[in-house]
Amino acid sequence: MEIPYTTTARPDTGLYNAKIGIWLFLASEVMLFGGLFSAYIFLRIGAPEWPGTILGENFASSFDVLSVPIGTFNTMVLIASSVTVVMAWAQLMLKDFKKFRYYMGLTILLAMVFLVVKGFEYNDKFVHGYFPAEGTFLAVYFTLTGLHGLHVLGGVVVMAYLWGPGAKMWETNPQQFTNRVEVAGLYWHFVDLVWIFLFPTIYLL
Amino acid sequence: MATTASHETSHGHHEESFWRKYVFSTDHKVIGIQYGLTSLVFLFFGFTLIMLMRWQLAYPGEPIPIFGFLFGEETMPGGVMLPEFYNQLGAMHGTIMVFLGIVPLAVGAFGNYVVPLQIGAPDMAFPKLNMASYWVFFCGGVVMLASFWFPGGAAKAGWTSYPPLANIETTGQTMWLIGMTFLITSSLLGAVNFLTTIIQLRAPGMTYWRMSFFCWSQFVTSFLLLLAFPPLQAAGILQLMDRVGGTSFFMPTGLVVSGQALDIAGGGSPLLWQHLFWFLAHPEVYVLILPALGIVADIIANNTRKPLWGFKSMVYALIFLGFMSFIVWAHHMFITGMGTAISTFFQLTTMIISIPSVIILSALFISLWGGAIRFTTPMLFALGFLPMFGIGGLTGLPLGLAPPDIHLHDTYYVIGHFHYVVAPGTIIAMFAGIYYWFPKMTGRKMNDTLAKIHFWGTIICMNLIFMPMFIQGMAGVSRRLWDAGAQYTFAEPTLHWNVTMSHAAWLMGIIQFIFIWNLFYSIKKGEKVSDNPWEATTLEWSATTSPPLGHGNFEVVPTVYRDAYEYSVPGSSKDFTPQNEPGEKESVREEA
């Protein structure tokens, strides 16, 4: 017996298996980042000043430590990638595989831009001796953005697979391939959304 | 996500290789059995750790005969257990029993094997993820075991790993965190899989209300696993950062250890860990108990030959229990000084959560009323479960209220309380499940006489071990003492119990060999039985006995016509009507 509803939707739920699976997975991810955000709130409430003293220098607000323009740029990059990943999926629905490749490639490129910019930001901190061990603010910054960065990296790997070797499925089972792109896209939106919460929380507040 | 075009999975007659069929299998039945055997091994291993500790508790500072000399100079010089080693055993006993023993047995084994069969599904929704889930779990187990051989040994900060102690521990604690990451990943994969399977793969006619209570319990349990584990993962990441990256998430400013100020930035809070940890660990308690309730409910309906009393209330209670379990966590933290307002809130929620538990337990008791009870082996264990879980639950009430908790916190009373829930409670229910579904897995029954010796021996020993803990706890004996409390005069009058408790524990260890023998002997030599030896109604008994591994579950997709427990239907020729049996007199309930 085949496992039903791997590609087609179950009538009463209106969803195929992987779509429920990814939503549940994302619910779990919400709890993961929710836990980390709660930890941030908990520590911030207990802190006498924020970001406070780092390496003997006192900072009154987070944007004295972090670069808001760079963070804003990266936010724009991620939002743009969220748009392109929908475009990629839409092209598959329109049966235009070439354009799918174009938009998926663009999404991967934007994700990489985000990571490279993030890498420069990190490097800029490290050369000044700003390491996670230098205080709660930096610890929160590096841990949360680091974990988010890993999620971006994971997204890049999945999307690169769907762009490259995984795209062969378009020939054999276009419906399932479209589903895979949709599911990857849902994950990608979540990664984007986490950043949209992270950016103001860490950079601006 | 297997391709639909693939013809492999349809019942072809190709032979799979041994490795594909039994080791790296994607079939839920094989994975269930893998989970079952692995977790039983871990359960016994975790129990072995406590058997060693019980010597130290009964005879503090005396060398352990024979076994003590098998260990090295670093852990047991001259056969005498060092305090450091005692702490390792304690921390790893808790970790192994909870995360590598009971949860994988209750969810990984029974859930995997039974749920797809009970809802009429050909397999789990994501077979490859299912396999990954088992192997990730296995890696987590290996990491945990390997940590004993690291410099300084395994984790010794208790299964709760409270910082700052856990932060300044030896490498074993880092291994603990890495091991937990594997286990959390495994449970995430499992939970997503179970939920998707139950939502998507129910057979035609299998509405939610027609699902067995066991499936319902797995459904709610999976939600708890899905949503409660990630905050522990978050906490684990932070602790790992503290230990490896030098951060101070859990390290307060000005922390002094052994008279020396630590070179840390500070600014963190040990309380943060406790909040994140118990946000997982309280729902975790329900992860331990809900599948047990599910198993017991199925067995009680089957052996009283009548429908469960108040099935709908039980399901609603179950869902409410699952929800409430997320907002009671801080009752583990009454003595941390978190403020009376917060304490009041958590006392209130804790008292409220006892209501649905009592509803379920009462419904199970009332189900016995007027039933033609068959005292089969699984039923014996299920009946044993009820009062034991009752004791475990009721002794928890004083702990849920701050004033008595201040006296009882971290004493043996707490140990007695939760062991009553998980040992004579959950583990007895797990045994019930093994005896109940063994015929489905193998086509043979386990030996009844041996099972009865196993039951009485185990349950009497368990009570001898855990009942005196209440006495010791109320006297104020703390739970984590290497010398069992001999240094305190107030503990003196209760310490003689340790000898009784330890002997009971060792006797119980010996009795388990009867079970082990019975399990393996019955696979080959047990009494052969039919497809439905217990004359049960749920769908798994409509599949052939021991459904062929790796080849789908049912010949044709079953259609479900009635509720899960249609026993002794008036006017029916037999006292059970399987769910897939069509008939004029269908289920009374038609909704949803």
CSV table of C-alpha atoms in Angstrom, one decimal, chain A:
chain,number,residue,atom,x,y,z
A,1,MET,CA,0.0,0.0,0.0
A,2,GLU,CA,1.2,3.5,-0.9
A,3,ILE,CA,1.3,6.2,1.7
A,4,PRO,CA,-1.6,8.4,0.7
A,5,TYR,CA,-1.6,12.2,0.4
A,6,THR,CA,2.2,12.5,-0.3
A,7,THR,CA,1.4,14.8,-3.2
A,8,THR,CA,-2.3,15.4,-3.3
A,9,ALA,CA,-4.3,17.0,-0.6
A,10,ARG,CA,-6.5,15.0,1.8
A,11,PRO,CA,-10.0,16.2,1.2
A,12,ASP,CA,-11.0,16.9,4.7
A,13,THR,CA,-7.8,18.7,5.8
A,14,GLY,CA,-7.1,20.3,2.4
A,15,LEU,CA,-3.4,19.6,2.8
A,16,TYR,CA,-0.8,17.2,1.7
A,17,ASN,CA,1.4,15.5,4.3
A,18,ALA,CA,4.6,17.6,3.9
A,19,LYS,CA,2.7,20.8,4.3
A,20,ILE,CA,1.3,19.7,7.7
A,21,GLY,CA,4.7,18.5,8.6
A,22,ILE,CA,6.4,21.8,7.9
A,23,TRP,CA,3.8,23.8,9.7
A,24,LEU,CA,4.3,21.6,12.8
A,25,PHE,CA,8.0,21.9,12.4
A,26,LEU,CA,7.7,25.6,12.3
A,27,ALA,CA,5.5,25.6,15.4
A,28,SER,CA,8.4,23.8,17.1
A,29,GLU,CA,10.8,26.4,15.8
A,30,VAL,CA,8.6,29.2,17.1
A,31,MET,CA,9.0,27.6,20.6
A,32,LEU,CA,12.8,27.4,20.1
A,33,PHE,CA,13.1,31.1,19.2
A,34,GLY,CA,10.4,31.9,21.7
A,35,GLY,CA,12.5,30.3,24.4
A,36,LEU,CA,15.5,32.4,23.3
A,37,PHE,CA,13.5,35.6,23.1
A,38,SER,CA,12.1,34.9,26.6
A,39,ALA,CA,15.7,34.4,27.8
A,40,TYR,CA,16.6,37.7,26.3
A,41,ILE,CA,13.7,39.5,28.0
A,42,PHE,CA,14.5,37.8,31.3
A,43,LEU,CA,18.1,38.8,31.2
A,44,ARG,CA,17.4,42.3,29.9
A,45,ILE,CA,14.9,43.0,32.7
A,46,GLY,CA,17.5,41.9,35.2
A,47,ALA,CA,20.3,44.0,33.7
A,48,PRO,CA,21.0,47.4,35.4
A,49,GLU,CA,21.9,48.9,32.0
A,50,TRP,CA,21.7,47.8,28.4
A,51,PRO,CA,24.1,47.1,26.6
A,52,GLY,CA,26.1,48.4,29.5
A,53,THR,CA,29.9,48.2,29.8
A,54,ILE,CA,31.8,46.3,27.1
A,55,LEU,CA,35.6,46.2,27.5
A,56,GLY,CA,35.6,49.1,29.8
A,57,GLU,CA,33.5,51.3,27.5
A,58,ASN,CA,30.0,52.2,28.5
A,59,PHE,CA,27.2,52.1,25.8
A,60,ALA,CA,23.9,53.7,26.3
A,61,SER,CA,22.0,52.0,23.5
A,62,SER,CA,22.4,49.0,21.2
A,63,PHE,CA,22.9,51.0,18.0
A,64,ASP,CA,26.1,52.4,19.5
A,65,VAL,CA,27.4,48.8,19.4
A,66,LEU,CA,25.8,47.5,16.3
A,67,SER,CA,25.5,49.1,12.9
A,68,VAL,CA,21.8,49.9,12.1
A,69,PRO,CA,22.4,50.7,8.4
A,70,ILE,CA,24.0,47.3,7.8
A,71,GLY,CA,21.2,45.6,9.8
A,72,THR,CA,18.6,47.4,7.8
A,73,PHE,CA,20.3,46.5,4.5
A,74,ASN,CA,20.3,42.8,5.6
A,75,THR,CA,16.6,43.1,6.5
A,76,MET,CA,15.8,44.3,3.1
A,77,VAL,CA,17.9,41.5,1.5
A,78,LEU,CA,15.9,38.9,3.4
A,79,ILE,CA,12.6,40.4,2.7
A,80,ALA,CA,13.5,40.5,-1.0
A,81,SER,CA,14.5,36.9,-0.9
A,82,SER,CA,11.1,36.1,0.6
A,83,VAL,CA,9.5,37.6,-2.4
A,84,THR,CA,11.7,35.8,-4.9
A,85,VAL,CA,11.1,32.5,-3.3
A,86,VAL,CA,7.3,33.0,-3.8
A,87,MET,CA,8.0,34.0,-7.4
A,88,ALA,CA,10.0,30.8,-7.9
A,89,TRP,CA,7.1,28.7,-6.6
A,90,ALA,CA,4.6,30.7,-8.7
A,91,GLN,CA,6.7,30.0,-11.9
A,92,LEU,CA,6.4,26.3,-11.2
A,93,MET,CA,2.6,26.7,-10.9
A,94,LEU,CA,2.8,28.4,-14.3
A,95,LYS,CA,4.9,25.5,-15.6
A,96,ASP,CA,7.8,27.8,-16.4
A,97,PHE,CA,10.8,25.9,-15.2
A,98,LYS,CA,13.4,28.3,-16.6
A,99,LYS,CA,12.0,31.2,-14.7
A,100,PHE,CA,11.8,29.0,-11.6
A,101,ARG,CA,15.5,28.5,-11.8
A,102,TYR,CA,16.1,32.2,-12.2
A,103,TYR,CA,14.1,33.2,-9.2
A,104,MET,CA,15.3,30.3,-7.0
A,105,GLY,CA,18.9,31.2,-8.0
A,106,LEU,CA,18.1,34.8,-7.0
A,107,THR,CA,16.8,33.7,-3.6
A,108,ILE,CA,19.9,31.7,-2.9
A,109,LEU,CA,22.1,34.6,-4.0
A,110,LEU,CA,20.2,37.0,-1.6
A,111,ALA,CA,20.6,34.5,1.2
A,112,MET,CA,24.3,34.3,0.5
A,113,VAL,CA,24.5,38.1,0.5
A,114,PHE,CA,22.9,38.1,3.9
A,115,LEU,CA,25.4,35.6,5.2
A,116,VAL,CA,28.4,37.4,3.8
A,117,VAL,CA,27.3,40.8,5.2
A,118,LYS,CA,26.7,39.0,8.6
A,119,GLY,CA,30.2,37.6,8.3
A,120,PHE,CA,31.6,41.1,7.9
A,121,GLU,CA,29.6,42.3,10.8
A,122,TYR,CA,30.9,39.5,13.0
A,123,ASN,CA,34.5,40.1,11.8
A,124,ASP,CA,34.2,43.7,12.6
A,125,LYS,CA,33.2,42.8,16.2
A,126,PHE,CA,35.9,40.2,16.6
A,127,VAL,CA,38.7,42.5,15.5
A,128,HIS,CA,37.7,44.9,18.2
A,129,GLY,CA,37.8,42.1,20.8
A,130,TYR,CA,34.0,42.0,21.1
A,131,PHE,CA,33.4,38.3,21.8
A,132,PRO,CA,30.3,36.6,23.3
A,133,ALA,CA,32.1,36.3,26.6
A,134,GLU,CA,32.4,40.1,27.0
A,135,GLY,CA,28.9,40.6,28.5
A,136,THR,CA,25.3,39.7,28.3
A,137,PHE,CA,24.5,42.0,25.4
A,138,LEU,CA,27.1,40.5,23.1
A,139,ALA,CA,26.3,37.0,24.3
A,140,VAL,CA,22.6,37.5,23.3
A,141,TYR,CA,23.6,39.1,20.0
A,142,PHE,CA,26.0,36.4,18.9
A,143,THR,CA,23.9,33.5,20.1
A,144,LEU,CA,20.6,34.6,18.6
A,145,THR,CA,22.0,35.9,15.3
A,146,GLY,CA,24.3,32.9,15.1
A,147,LEU,CA,21.5,30.5,15.5
A,148,HIS,CA,19.5,32.4,12.9
A,149,GLY,CA,22.5,32.4,10.6
A,150,LEU,CA,22.6,28.6,10.9
A,151,HIS,CA,18.9,28.5,9.9
A,152,VAL,CA,19.8,30.7,6.8
A,153,LEU,CA,22.6,28.3,6.0
A,154,GLY,CA,20.2,25.4,6.2
A,155,GLY,CA,17.8,27.2,3.9
A,156,VAL,CA,20.6,27.8,1.4
A,157,VAL,CA,21.5,24.1,1.4
A,158,VAL,CA,17.9,23.0,0.8
A,159,MET,CA,17.2,25.6,-1.9
A,160,ALA,CA,20.5,24.9,-3.6
A,161,TYR,CA,19.5,21.2,-3.7
A,162,LEU,CA,16.1,22.1,-5.2
A,163,TRP,CA,17.8,24.4,-7.7
A,164,GLY,CA,20.5,21.8,-8.7
A,165,PRO,CA,20.2,18.1,-8.4
A,166,GLY,CA,16.8,18.0,-6.8
A,167,ALA,CA,15.3,19.8,-9.8
A,168,LYS,CA,15.4,16.6,-11.8
A,169,MET,CA,12.2,15.7,-10.1
A,170,TRP,CA,10.4,18.3,-12.3
A,171,GLU,CA,10.7,15.8,-15.1
A,172,THR,CA,9.3,12.8,-13.2
A,173,ASN,CA,6.9,14.3,-10.7
A,174,PRO,CA,6.2,18.0,-11.3
A,175,GLN,CA,3.5,18.2,-8.6
A,176,GLN,CA,5.6,16.8,-5.9
A,177,PHE,CA,8.5,19.0,-6.9
A,178,THR,CA,6.3,22.1,-6.8
A,179,ASN,CA,5.2,21.0,-3.3
A,180,ARG,CA,8.8,20.7,-2.2
A,181,VAL,CA,9.5,24.2,-3.4
A,182,GLU,CA,6.4,25.4,-1.5
A,183,VAL,CA,7.5,23.7,1.7
A,184,ALA,CA,11.0,25.1,1.4
A,185,GLY,CA,9.5,28.4,0.8
A,186,LEU,CA,7.4,28.3,4.0
A,187,TYR,CA,10.5,27.5,5.9
A,188,TRP,CA,12.3,30.4,4.2
A,189,HIS,CA,9.5,32.8,5.2
A,190,PHE,CA,9.9,31.7,8.8
A,191,VAL,CA,13.6,32.3,8.7
A,192,ASP,CA,12.9,35.7,7.3
A,193,LEU,CA,10.2,36.4,10.0
A,194,VAL,CA,12.7,35.5,12.8
A,195,TRP,CA,15.1,38.1,11.5
A,196,ILE,CA,12.3,40.7,11.3
A,197,PHE,CA,11.8,40.1,15.1
A,198,LEU,CA,15.6,39.8,15.8
A,199,PHE,CA,16.6,43.0,14.0
A,200,PRO,CA,14.5,45.5,16.1
A,201,THR,CA,15.0,43.5,19.3
A,202,ILE,CA,18.7,43.4,19.2
A,203,TYR,CA,19.7,46.4,17.0
A,204,LEU,CA,17.1,49.0,17.9
A,205,LEU,CA,15.6,48.4,21.3
